[in-house]
């Protein structure tokens, strides 16, 4: 009996060691840890598996090619959230303390809900909360939200850039006067977040705006598109999510609205949004902060060091270079760059979340640095500061040709000067409600 | 006025798609008194299986037959390991079992075939054409024809065949049915298999419209008010309920929605269903249950 128990215990111990060895390296000394609140099952698994696949492959690539960041090896572990807020918070609490002594650098939940739910905790725990291309718009103001980073693009910048693009296509912003634009938005806080800004822009430029809500999840849109048929707009801005996107394109086709006058936002821009709509998606335009494709040196390197070495994270190798995967790679580049920048100040060692926060606030990615990273054209030039946690605010436009996205514009900048006072008004209101004294960014170094 | 009719026709056609999902519920409820919460997961599982086989190079009909076979195996497994153990348990126990099944099937589907979104082209044109100024699509008409055919076949099956009549007897009283020699296990296997077939058909039609992805399992939310209005035991009721729900939700969204801030078509069908429950609890075509106390 005892022998059986010993055998079982031995087996479990061996199993435990194997599992540990496959997910992390054995030594915590000189390691920087990334807690990953990922989602690979559930309704949004396609986005989650692509994004976290790209993120992990980039971390793996830095380890394999460079031995980590200045010899500090990168480690990570995943906790499945299924995109459920409660699980996301549970994962946050479980992983925030680091792993085997390796301190946590930042959290990247890729979920507006989880980001909102862990915002206060991140501030209290001094752990950066990265919400690349999403999150609270007012968290752009780092003086009030020191630990939140809506990197590259916040929701207000998104719509501002889209209106600027429509203006250019119309022959100048002044030509927007009298044009009809419909914004078809997901019936959720995410979907509604930009309505106020669109109304402001409509007033400023004189276009006629109609806001149409699609109830979650968006698998039936007949009435909205019949309404659009009646309105006869010049453009439709699609602020979709998940199944809402292909259904919008299919229903647009059914009601005779041309796909090349629909502009998808940042969460309507993946292959998973366009491909299921088949022919109906041909000509569909969307914004992107990062082109799909594998022609960037960093992706070719990942292919060489990670994918071809059978160390890639993707279950389906065909997803290499897709929109979600590349967003994960971009996110990896920015996270690792923050660690690298922070190491220059604090020393070449594993860093605390507070130190990595400083790294994020001092990221300066110009064309030269992007070329060194092999990411020129993949990542936009970015400069973050204490007061500006977004940094970029530019997008490119891409068009679906029936099988892949093709970039059709250069970087189009949002009107950040117009948006900044609105962001500050909102962030200061939040500070007042929460009793936060904003940092004086002029004194930060 | 033509816009009103356009919305009405669009709604009626959308309603037929809801009916397709509702039929799967009715089949199992009619035959076993079980409200099968896993019907949406079966729709997802069958469509995901089909499209995954198609992408692996199987021809359309072979992929369809293999998917059907896999649904039969699933039906057998459910009968063998879940339902057989729960014969004559309370309806709530059986309902909870199907709730658990729903999560198991969803997890199984994603584990087996992955979490990616797949496009599905059935080769039926979804571009619009005008008839008397109204927009129609070939796809919608095809879906309506499929639903109509299913209703006719299933109505004949339940009313005219020995198996169908035996299924109704089982639903009325499983113990009495067993006492007169009806093979309960075989019947449950048949009905779950037929529900799997209906799930596959609904999955393919919905999958062609939405893309085959996890959200397919959520189309059941559209079927619930259809069932309440049409009745849980009537296949014809599914079609009528679907038409009522489809038309009313679209008209409500367009003509009432603007006064309520828009986005009302998700909850409006439930308001309608609640009203029906108050005045006609068994639905329009459902069987009234009279119990001796």
XYZ file of C-alpha atoms in Angstrom:
738
model
C 0.000 0.000 0.000
C 2.747 2.393 1.091
C 4.696 1.514 -2.013
C 1.690 2.412 -4.146
C 1.310 5.735 -2.364
C 5.007 6.447 -2.861
C 4.698 5.570 -6.540
C 1.741 7.921 -6.912
C 3.533 10.694 -5.054
C 6.616 10.181 -7.211
C 4.519 10.265 -10.350
C 2.760 13.450 -9.282
C 6.075 15.060 -8.365
C 7.551 14.118 -11.732
C 4.451 15.397 -13.491
C 4.592 18.639 -11.542
C 8.253 19.122 -12.403
C 7.568 18.419 -16.070
C 4.751 20.935 -16.179
C 6.908 23.543 -14.450
C 9.783 22.883 -16.810
C 7.626 23.271 -19.907
C 6.110 26.572 -18.887
C 9.033 28.302 -17.211
C 12.738 27.988 -16.851
C 13.901 26.636 -13.526
C 15.836 29.581 -12.107
C 14.174 32.771 -11.026
C 17.420 34.744 -10.630
C 17.760 37.227 -13.440
C 14.241 36.704 -14.740
C 11.502 39.156 -15.575
C 8.010 37.759 -15.374
C 4.957 38.555 -17.526
C 1.639 37.453 -16.011
C -0.708 36.650 -18.880
C -4.456 36.827 -18.337
C -5.128 35.080 -21.616
C -8.253 33.616 -23.176
C -8.053 30.661 -25.491
C -11.537 29.278 -25.025
C -14.936 30.956 -25.033
C -16.562 33.393 -27.447
C -13.489 35.560 -28.041
C -10.896 32.798 -28.165
C -9.934 33.552 -31.765
C -8.679 37.026 -30.821
C -7.122 35.861 -27.562
C -5.209 32.933 -29.018
C -3.841 35.063 -31.871
C -2.824 37.983 -29.652
C -1.258 35.937 -26.858
C 0.353 33.667 -29.453
C 2.145 36.661 -30.965
C 3.027 38.127 -27.570
C 4.520 34.873 -26.273
C 6.387 34.212 -29.527
C 8.024 37.637 -29.270
C 9.099 37.020 -25.646
C 10.408 33.614 -26.700
C 12.250 35.208 -29.615
C 13.979 37.740 -27.337
C 15.105 34.874 -25.111
C 16.301 32.693 -27.975
C 18.020 35.400 -29.997
C 19.369 37.700 -27.314
C 19.256 35.584 -24.172
C 16.608 37.916 -22.747
C 16.841 41.650 -22.142
C 20.488 42.345 -21.210
C 20.688 38.722 -20.048
C 17.581 39.016 -17.912
C 15.511 36.129 -19.168
C 11.826 36.688 -19.840
C 9.344 34.269 -18.303
C 5.594 34.072 -18.372
C 2.659 31.958 -17.361
C -0.939 31.987 -18.508
C -4.175 32.063 -16.604
C -7.357 31.436 -18.592
C -9.935 34.200 -18.217
C -12.366 33.148 -20.965
C -12.786 36.939 -21.303
C -14.846 36.825 -18.108
C -14.213 39.765 -15.795
C -14.352 37.789 -12.512
C -11.869 35.265 -13.841
C -9.661 38.069 -15.095
C -9.549 39.596 -11.616
C -8.872 36.195 -10.056
C -6.002 35.654 -12.509
C -4.651 39.099 -11.721
C -4.583 38.354 -7.993
C -3.013 34.962 -8.578
C -0.213 36.174 -10.829
C 0.591 39.700 -9.660
C 3.217 38.644 -7.109
C 5.494 37.262 -9.797
C 6.764 33.760 -10.312
C 9.402 31.970 -8.277
C 10.847 35.266 -7.203
C 10.805 36.824 -10.682
C 8.928 40.137 -10.400
C 5.914 40.896 -12.593
C 6.540 43.574 -15.223
C 3.025 44.485 -16.374
C -0.410 42.993 -16.986
C -1.954 42.785 -20.464
C -5.520 41.451 -20.193
C -6.711 42.500 -23.691
C -10.174 43.086 -22.301
C -11.889 46.376 -21.541
C -13.938 44.750 -18.770
C -10.968 43.167 -17.022
C -8.931 46.340 -17.465
C -11.655 48.425 -15.778
C -11.958 45.869 -12.978
C -8.230 45.792 -12.248
C -7.483 49.477 -12.742
C -7.551 50.432 -9.054
C -5.725 47.257 -8.065
C -2.958 47.971 -10.594
C -2.468 51.425 -9.124
C -2.432 50.078 -5.572
C -0.040 47.250 -6.524
C 2.127 49.545 -8.662
C 1.868 47.234 -11.629
C 1.419 48.715 -15.124
C -1.866 47.830 -16.834
C -1.375 47.760 -20.586
C -4.437 48.192 -22.791
C -2.969 48.430 -26.250
C -5.425 50.034 -28.714
C -8.263 49.996 -26.168
C -9.124 50.797 -22.558
C -10.356 53.963 -20.889
C -9.709 56.938 -23.106
C -9.022 59.241 -20.157
C -6.301 56.899 -18.903
C -4.209 58.564 -21.615
C -3.658 61.225 -18.946
C -0.847 59.601 -16.966
C -0.888 62.308 -14.318
C -4.188 60.855 -13.048
C -3.720 57.238 -14.201
C -0.056 56.549 -13.465
C -0.273 52.810 -14.111
C -2.681 52.569 -17.062
C -1.353 52.668 -20.630
C -3.768 52.688 -23.606
C -0.758 52.318 -25.878
C -0.748 53.578 -29.462
C -4.420 54.397 -29.825
C -7.271 55.312 -27.542
C -10.914 55.162 -28.684
C -11.223 58.908 -29.243
C -8.154 58.972 -31.478
C -9.621 56.069 -33.399
C -12.741 57.924 -34.544
C -10.925 61.199 -35.012
C -8.504 59.490 -37.428
C -11.416 57.869 -39.276
C -13.127 61.242 -39.759
C -9.827 62.722 -40.940
C -9.546 59.904 -43.486
C -13.117 60.421 -44.715
C -12.306 64.114 -44.992
C -9.253 63.371 -47.127
C -11.258 61.012 -49.321
C -13.897 63.688 -49.738
C -11.326 66.273 -50.861
C -10.684 68.008 -47.543
C -12.251 68.264 -44.097
C -14.304 71.269 -45.216
C -16.022 68.987 -47.743
C -17.500 66.953 -44.882
C -20.191 69.589 -44.491
C -23.530 68.088 -45.490
C -22.198 64.549 -45.781
C -24.154 61.766 -44.077
C -22.290 59.384 -41.791
C -23.813 56.497 -39.859
C -21.977 55.035 -36.873
C -23.098 51.453 -36.280
C -21.952 50.554 -32.800
C -21.920 47.508 -30.550
C -24.478 47.808 -27.749
C -21.957 47.876 -24.902
C -19.923 50.474 -22.998
C -17.106 49.802 -25.473
C -19.404 50.457 -28.414
C -20.868 53.623 -26.958
C -17.604 55.140 -25.785
C -16.997 57.209 -28.921
C -20.532 58.477 -29.575
C -19.940 61.765 -27.754
C -16.764 62.479 -29.730
C -18.479 61.670 -33.008
C -21.232 64.143 -32.120
C -18.594 66.749 -31.336
C -16.829 66.118 -34.658
C -20.167 66.234 -36.500
C -20.809 69.657 -35.013
C -17.308 70.851 -35.843
C -17.249 69.677 -39.458
C -20.959 69.944 -40.257
C -21.679 66.361 -41.267
C -24.972 64.704 -40.410
C -24.404 61.872 -37.958
C -26.788 59.000 -37.206
C -25.949 56.648 -34.355
C -27.369 53.134 -34.661
C -26.974 50.570 -31.926
C -26.643 46.854 -32.589
C -27.589 44.836 -29.497
C -24.986 42.315 -28.294
C -23.830 39.969 -29.786
C -24.959 41.403 -33.107
C -25.994 38.251 -34.941
C -29.080 39.962 -36.445
C -28.824 43.411 -38.036
C -31.591 43.482 -40.602
C -33.405 46.459 -39.091
C -30.247 48.555 -38.676
C -29.222 48.029 -42.289
C -32.699 48.698 -43.617
C -32.503 51.947 -41.701
C -29.135 52.640 -43.317
C -30.685 51.917 -46.711
C -33.318 54.530 -45.943
C -30.787 57.107 -44.691
C -28.479 56.553 -47.708
C -25.277 57.639 -45.924
C -22.016 58.438 -47.643
C -20.085 56.339 -45.129
C -20.778 53.845 -42.376
C -18.370 53.613 -39.449
C -18.482 50.107 -38.017
C -17.600 49.913 -34.340
C -18.074 46.206 -34.001
C -16.806 43.281 -32.013
C -16.767 39.566 -32.727
C -19.677 38.164 -34.684
C -21.147 41.623 -35.204
C -18.533 42.385 -37.887
C -19.134 39.638 -40.487
C -22.888 39.940 -39.936
C -22.698 43.682 -40.618
C -20.875 43.046 -43.893
C -23.258 40.299 -44.956
C -26.323 42.360 -44.141
C -24.853 45.400 -45.877
C -24.538 43.311 -49.009
C -28.090 42.059 -48.593
C -29.414 45.582 -48.376
C -27.259 46.878 -51.182
C -24.763 49.050 -49.282
C -21.229 49.004 -50.779
C -18.523 47.446 -48.589
C -15.927 50.000 -49.724
C -17.875 52.720 -47.899
C -17.839 50.880 -44.594
C -14.902 51.693 -42.321
C -14.230 49.268 -39.501
C -12.631 50.367 -36.268
C -9.704 48.725 -34.536
C -11.778 45.729 -33.339
C -13.335 45.197 -36.757
C -10.048 44.876 -38.562
C -8.896 41.284 -38.391
C -9.081 38.408 -40.830
C -11.617 36.836 -38.460
C -13.888 39.837 -39.001
C -13.743 39.908 -42.788
C -13.137 36.349 -44.018
C -16.352 34.785 -42.620
C -18.356 37.313 -44.619
C -16.973 35.861 -47.862
C -17.613 37.963 -50.950
C -19.600 40.510 -48.963
C -16.370 41.712 -47.334
C -14.550 42.444 -50.581
C -13.623 46.129 -50.577
C -14.278 46.592 -46.836
C -11.967 49.219 -45.303
C -10.719 49.247 -41.741
C -8.137 51.019 -39.639
C -5.070 49.340 -38.243
C -2.123 50.287 -36.082
C -0.104 47.391 -37.421
C -0.333 45.833 -40.865
C -0.754 42.103 -41.199
C 1.833 40.133 -43.153
C 5.196 38.558 -42.492
C 7.492 40.818 -44.473
C 8.844 42.703 -41.491
C 12.365 41.708 -40.352
C 11.175 41.041 -36.795
C 8.544 38.593 -38.051
C 11.028 36.883 -40.307
C 13.323 36.529 -37.294
C 10.499 35.098 -35.184
C 9.850 32.647 -37.975
C 13.520 31.658 -38.025
C 14.216 31.468 -34.282
C 10.839 30.412 -32.905
C 8.411 28.989 -35.457
C 10.895 26.930 -37.463
C 12.430 25.680 -34.207
C 8.991 24.312 -33.291
C 8.842 26.634 -30.301
C 5.967 28.749 -31.589
C 2.860 29.236 -29.515
C 0.261 29.127 -32.299
C -1.706 25.927 -32.690
C -2.352 26.770 -36.322
C 0.800 27.999 -38.032
C -1.342 29.634 -40.768
C -2.219 32.389 -38.299
C 1.397 33.619 -38.248
C 1.377 37.220 -39.542
C -2.359 37.765 -39.098
C -3.757 40.935 -37.556
C -4.241 39.558 -34.028
C -0.881 37.788 -34.077
C 0.930 40.901 -35.210
C -0.824 42.969 -32.547
C 0.568 40.482 -30.006
C 4.042 40.932 -31.474
C 3.686 44.740 -31.344
C 2.533 44.452 -27.734
C 5.569 42.281 -27.013
C 7.889 44.835 -28.612
C 6.446 47.651 -26.469
C 6.517 45.662 -23.219
C 10.093 44.520 -23.792
C 11.157 48.012 -24.844
C 9.755 49.378 -21.571
C 11.842 46.847 -19.634
C 14.900 47.734 -21.707
C 14.432 51.480 -21.182
C 13.852 51.010 -17.455
C 16.966 48.857 -17.136
C 19.032 51.772 -18.421
C 17.915 53.778 -15.396
C 17.624 51.123 -12.708
C 20.260 48.588 -13.757
C 20.345 45.421 -15.805
C 18.335 43.259 -13.454
C 14.748 42.130 -12.973
C 12.627 45.183 -12.268
C 9.602 45.949 -10.161
C 6.332 47.039 -11.734
C 6.981 50.589 -10.562
C 10.323 50.624 -12.353
C 8.816 49.173 -15.533
C 6.160 51.884 -15.367
C 8.989 54.432 -15.671
C 10.203 52.473 -18.687
C 6.831 52.758 -20.383
C 6.675 56.473 -19.699
C 10.035 56.948 -21.388
C 9.577 54.866 -24.516
C 10.843 56.752 -27.571
C 10.409 54.820 -30.762
C 11.571 56.743 -33.781
C 12.197 55.312 -37.232
C 15.825 54.547 -36.367
C 14.925 52.564 -33.263
C 12.055 50.824 -35.069
C 14.464 49.777 -37.814
C 16.827 48.365 -35.169
C 13.916 46.370 -33.776
C 13.006 45.158 -37.275
C 9.591 46.751 -36.851
C 9.711 49.768 -39.153
C 6.237 50.026 -40.695
C 4.855 47.493 -38.255
C 4.819 49.838 -35.251
C 4.107 53.550 -35.510
C 6.646 56.046 -34.146
C 5.763 56.369 -30.507
C 6.752 58.687 -27.718
C 5.240 58.203 -24.295
C 5.525 60.576 -21.375
C 4.218 60.986 -17.864
C 1.203 62.898 -19.158
C 0.722 61.008 -22.423
C 0.231 57.270 -22.012
C -1.035 56.765 -25.554
C 1.920 58.060 -27.455
C 0.879 57.608 -31.029
C -2.698 58.270 -32.055
C -2.121 57.391 -35.694
C -3.647 54.649 -37.832
C -3.315 53.304 -41.325
C -6.183 52.162 -43.501
C -6.365 48.740 -45.055
C -8.751 47.137 -47.515
C -9.862 43.519 -47.733
C -9.367 42.028 -51.193
C -11.322 38.860 -50.528
C -8.452 36.924 -49.008
C -6.123 39.394 -47.278
C -5.711 42.975 -46.088
C -3.788 45.491 -48.197
C -2.624 48.761 -46.670
C -4.085 51.674 -48.671
C -2.913 54.745 -46.746
C 0.029 56.198 -44.911
C -0.286 57.006 -41.195
C -3.337 59.193 -40.583
C -3.089 61.173 -37.380
C -5.945 61.830 -34.975
C -6.675 65.412 -34.007
C -4.995 65.007 -30.629
C -4.976 68.748 -29.869
C -8.773 68.765 -30.116
C -9.127 65.621 -28.010
C -6.681 66.437 -25.216
C -8.869 68.964 -23.307
C -11.792 66.500 -23.421
C -9.559 63.729 -22.088
C -8.253 65.970 -19.302
C -11.743 67.082 -18.357
C -12.744 63.449 -17.942
C -9.573 62.405 -16.110
C -9.805 65.323 -13.677
C -13.415 64.456 -12.971
C -12.280 60.898 -12.211
C -9.488 62.233 -9.975
C -12.002 64.317 -8.043
C -14.361 61.380 -7.587
C -11.570 59.102 -6.392
C -9.703 61.716 -4.346
C -6.588 61.407 -6.513
C -4.067 64.230 -6.574
C -2.704 64.335 -10.132
C 1.042 64.034 -10.479
C 2.969 67.093 -11.553
C 4.485 65.713 -14.735
C 6.906 68.597 -15.078
C 8.694 67.220 -12.010
C 8.892 63.647 -13.280
C 12.192 62.543 -14.724
C -45.393 52.455 -46.646
C -43.026 50.443 -48.828
C -40.361 50.820 -46.115
C -42.794 49.334 -43.597
C -43.310 46.287 -45.819
C -39.592 45.987 -46.428
C -38.989 45.816 -42.668
C -41.897 43.418 -42.244
C -40.694 41.013 -44.930
C -37.111 41.211 -43.648
C -38.381 40.394 -40.170
C -40.461 37.454 -41.346
C -37.481 35.981 -43.160
C -35.247 36.500 -40.124
C -37.938 34.805 -38.045
C -37.690 31.666 -40.139
C -34.028 31.416 -39.150
C -35.028 31.597 -35.470
C -37.595 28.859 -36.075
C -34.899 26.530 -37.359
C -33.162 26.617 -34.001
C -36.433 26.416 -32.069
C -37.412 23.194 -33.852
C -34.488 21.374 -32.203
C -35.808 22.345 -28.756
C -39.337 21.232 -29.589
C -38.197 17.826 -30.836
C -36.571 16.891 -27.567
C -39.206 18.507 -25.373
C -42.002 16.833 -27.291
C -40.412 13.419 -26.974
C -38.972 13.492 -23.490
C -40.307 16.519 -21.652
C -36.740 17.811 -21.356
C -35.912 21.422 -22.108
C -32.567 20.832 -23.804
C -30.388 23.767 -22.910
C -27.568 22.178 -24.937
C -29.323 22.749 -28.277
C -27.225 25.841 -29.026
C -24.025 23.951 -28.281
C -25.190 21.188 -30.617
C -25.680 23.773 -33.359
C -22.133 25.041 -32.766
C -20.608 21.568 -32.511
C -22.234 20.276 -35.693
C -21.369 23.332 -37.794
C -17.797 23.442 -36.483
C -17.371 19.749 -37.251
C -18.725 20.213 -40.766
C -16.590 23.229 -41.631
C -13.456 21.670 -40.117
C -13.937 18.557 -42.252
C -14.574 20.724 -45.296
C -11.344 22.628 -44.684
C -9.474 19.338 -44.401
C -10.423 18.599 -47.978
C -13.518 16.418 -47.569
C -16.153 16.923 -50.274
C -19.350 18.719 -49.188
C -21.636 15.694 -48.967
C -19.061 13.471 -47.304
C -18.397 16.210 -44.725
C -22.157 16.497 -44.190
C -22.588 12.741 -43.715
C -19.579 12.466 -41.411
C -20.868 15.394 -39.340
C -24.217 13.667 -39.122
C -22.509 10.470 -38.032
C -20.591 12.354 -35.347
C -23.876 13.892 -34.154
C -25.324 10.377 -33.951
C -22.377 9.254 -31.835
C -22.895 12.302 -29.624
C -26.602 11.452 -29.289
C -25.719 7.877 -28.360
C -23.199 9.062 -25.763
C -25.720 11.484 -24.229
C -28.383 8.778 -24.013
C -25.964 6.144 -22.693
C -24.151 8.186 -20.045
C -26.521 10.952 -19.092
C -30.194 10.345 -19.860
C -30.334 6.621 -19.069
C -29.164 7.367 -15.532
C -31.802 10.043 -15.086
C -34.963 8.266 -16.260
C -37.993 9.433 -14.313
C -36.071 12.136 -12.465
C -37.689 15.535 -12.101
C -37.689 17.894 -15.125
C -35.422 20.332 -13.295
C -32.812 17.576 -12.824
C -32.904 16.802 -16.531
C -32.727 20.504 -17.352
C -29.667 20.920 -15.137
C -28.090 17.917 -16.857
C -28.538 19.564 -20.252
C -27.122 22.795 -18.844
C -23.973 20.884 -17.905
C -23.974 19.164 -21.281
C -24.069 22.530 -22.976
C -20.759 23.581 -21.428
C -19.194 20.175 -22.065
C -20.165 20.230 -25.754
C -18.925 23.806 -26.210
C -15.599 22.946 -24.586
C -15.336 19.743 -26.596
C -16.034 21.584 -29.843
C -13.260 24.111 -29.245
C -10.821 21.466 -27.990
C -11.388 19.252 -31.013
C -11.580 21.839 -33.784
C -9.902 24.942 -32.349
C -11.229 28.401 -31.566
C -10.787 30.091 -34.937
C -13.586 31.726 -36.859
C -14.404 29.951 -40.132
C -16.203 31.261 -43.181
C -18.812 28.950 -44.688
C -20.034 29.289 -48.239
C -22.983 27.073 -49.101
C -22.950 28.359 -52.670
C -26.240 30.227 -52.237
C -26.221 33.838 -53.306
C -26.982 36.349 -50.531
C -27.129 39.392 -52.813
C -30.445 41.237 -52.936
C -33.007 41.367 -55.712
C -36.147 43.462 -55.851
C -39.688 42.143 -56.039
C -42.361 44.868 -56.123
C -39.835 47.250 -54.576
C -39.025 44.877 -51.714
C -35.524 43.530 -51.200
C -35.255 39.757 -51.015
C -32.282 37.465 -50.924
C -31.979 34.005 -52.405
C -30.388 32.802 -49.192
C -33.370 33.874 -47.086
C -35.758 32.159 -49.456
C -33.641 29.000 -49.380
C -33.635 29.050 -45.549
C -37.426 29.428 -45.582
C -37.775 26.473 -47.946
C -35.534 24.333 -45.733
C -37.513 25.268 -42.620
C -40.803 24.538 -44.383
C -39.558 21.145 -45.557
C -38.334 20.255 -42.076
C -41.704 21.164 -40.577
C -43.566 18.959 -43.046
C -41.228 15.975 -42.593
C -41.187 16.237 -38.798
C -44.958 16.696 -38.586
C -45.463 13.527 -40.623
C -42.901 11.743 -38.471
C -44.607 12.652 -35.194
C -48.197 12.174 -36.327
C -48.092 9.324 -38.800
C -45.252 6.958 -37.880
C -45.228 4.381 -35.063
C -41.958 5.783 -33.744
C -43.369 9.299 -33.681
C -46.491 8.234 -31.817
C -44.367 6.209 -29.396
C -42.245 9.312 -28.778
C -45.340 11.256 -27.808
C -46.366 8.485 -25.449
C -42.949 8.593 -23.783
C -43.259 12.337 -23.303
C -46.672 11.958 -21.681
C -45.603 9.307 -19.189
C -42.247 7.490 -19.422
C -43.212 4.826 -16.862
C -46.503 4.007 -18.588
C -44.697 3.877 -21.919
C -42.162 1.447 -20.498
C -44.991 -0.658 -19.055
C -46.536 -1.159 -22.485
C -43.210 -2.266 -23.922
C -41.918 0.888 -25.566
C -38.121 0.870 -25.793
C -37.314 4.166 -24.121
C -33.570 4.060 -24.752
C -33.997 3.514 -28.484
C -36.534 6.331 -28.725
C -34.394 8.816 -26.828
C -31.469 7.926 -29.050
C -33.636 8.541 -32.136
C -34.946 11.872 -30.962
C -31.528 13.189 -29.890
C -30.136 12.058 -33.230
C -32.920 13.864 -35.111
C -32.304 16.957 -32.965
C -28.624 16.640 -33.907
C -29.616 16.572 -37.592
C -31.806 19.657 -37.160
C -28.932 21.283 -35.259
C -26.602 20.538 -38.163
C -28.988 22.081 -40.710
C -29.527 25.152 -38.495
C -25.785 25.351 -37.848
C -24.976 25.360 -41.563
C -27.524 28.059 -42.386
C -26.629 30.242 -39.420
C -22.923 29.504 -39.957
C -23.157 30.680 -43.558
C -24.596 33.944 -42.289
C -22.499 34.565 -39.136
C -19.378 32.588 -39.854
C -18.840 29.402 -37.899
C -17.742 30.595 -34.502
C -18.558 30.363 -30.839
C -21.390 32.884 -31.133
C -23.423 30.276 -32.990
C -24.310 28.814 -29.612
C -25.909 32.153 -28.703
C -28.553 31.951 -31.449
C -30.643 29.975 -28.963
C -31.378 33.261 -27.235
C -33.475 34.129 -30.263
C -35.263 30.779 -30.111
C -36.548 31.058 -26.533
C -39.268 33.684 -27.118
C -40.217 31.786 -30.275
C -40.843 28.699 -28.131
C -42.848 30.602 -25.556
C -45.103 32.065 -28.224
C -45.379 29.018 -30.460
C -45.547 26.466 -27.667
C -42.914 24.002 -26.538
C -44.599 21.026 -28.149
C -45.540 22.269 -31.588
C -43.311 22.253 -34.628
C -45.829 24.364 -36.541
C -45.803 26.687 -33.536
C -42.067 27.175 -34.047
C -42.652 28.587 -37.489
C -45.551 30.814 -36.445
C -43.692 31.950 -33.316
C -40.582 32.648 -35.378
C -42.525 34.762 -37.843
C -44.186 36.740 -35.040
C -40.907 37.322 -33.225
C -38.931 38.166 -36.365
C -41.463 40.647 -37.697
C -42.263 42.304 -34.384
C -38.675 42.777 -33.258
C -37.681 44.424 -36.544
C -40.722 46.692 -36.614
C -40.174 47.572 -32.962
C -36.499 48.391 -33.520
C -37.275 50.681 -36.433
C -40.488 52.376 -35.301
C -40.363 52.253 -31.479
C -36.591 51.995 -30.946
C -35.785 55.646 -31.672
C -38.071 56.720 -28.798
C -36.314 54.361 -26.380
C -32.735 55.048 -27.353
C -32.408 52.211 -29.898
C -31.042 48.695 -29.522
C -34.332 47.242 -28.275
C -34.628 44.212 -30.533
C -32.840 41.927 -28.085
C -35.324 42.432 -25.274
C -38.484 43.328 -27.134
C -39.236 39.675 -28.118
C -39.098 38.760 -24.433
C -41.649 41.458 -23.609
C -43.899 39.946 -26.218
C -43.248 36.441 -24.882
C -44.103 37.578 -21.346
C -47.400 38.983 -22.566
C -48.182 35.683 -24.270
C -47.299 33.811 -21.095
C -49.827 35.877 -19.182
C -52.704 35.224 -21.538
C -51.756 31.887 -23.080
C -49.205 30.027 -20.938
C -48.962 27.013 -23.257
C -48.249 29.203 -26.268
C -50.306 29.404 -29.444
C -49.958 25.763 -30.409
C -48.649 24.112 -27.240
C -50.475 21.311 -25.468
C -52.240 22.323 -22.284
C -51.186 20.098 -19.427
C -53.985 19.095 -17.107
C -52.923 17.264 -13.992
C -55.185 15.556 -11.482
C -54.466 16.744 -7.958
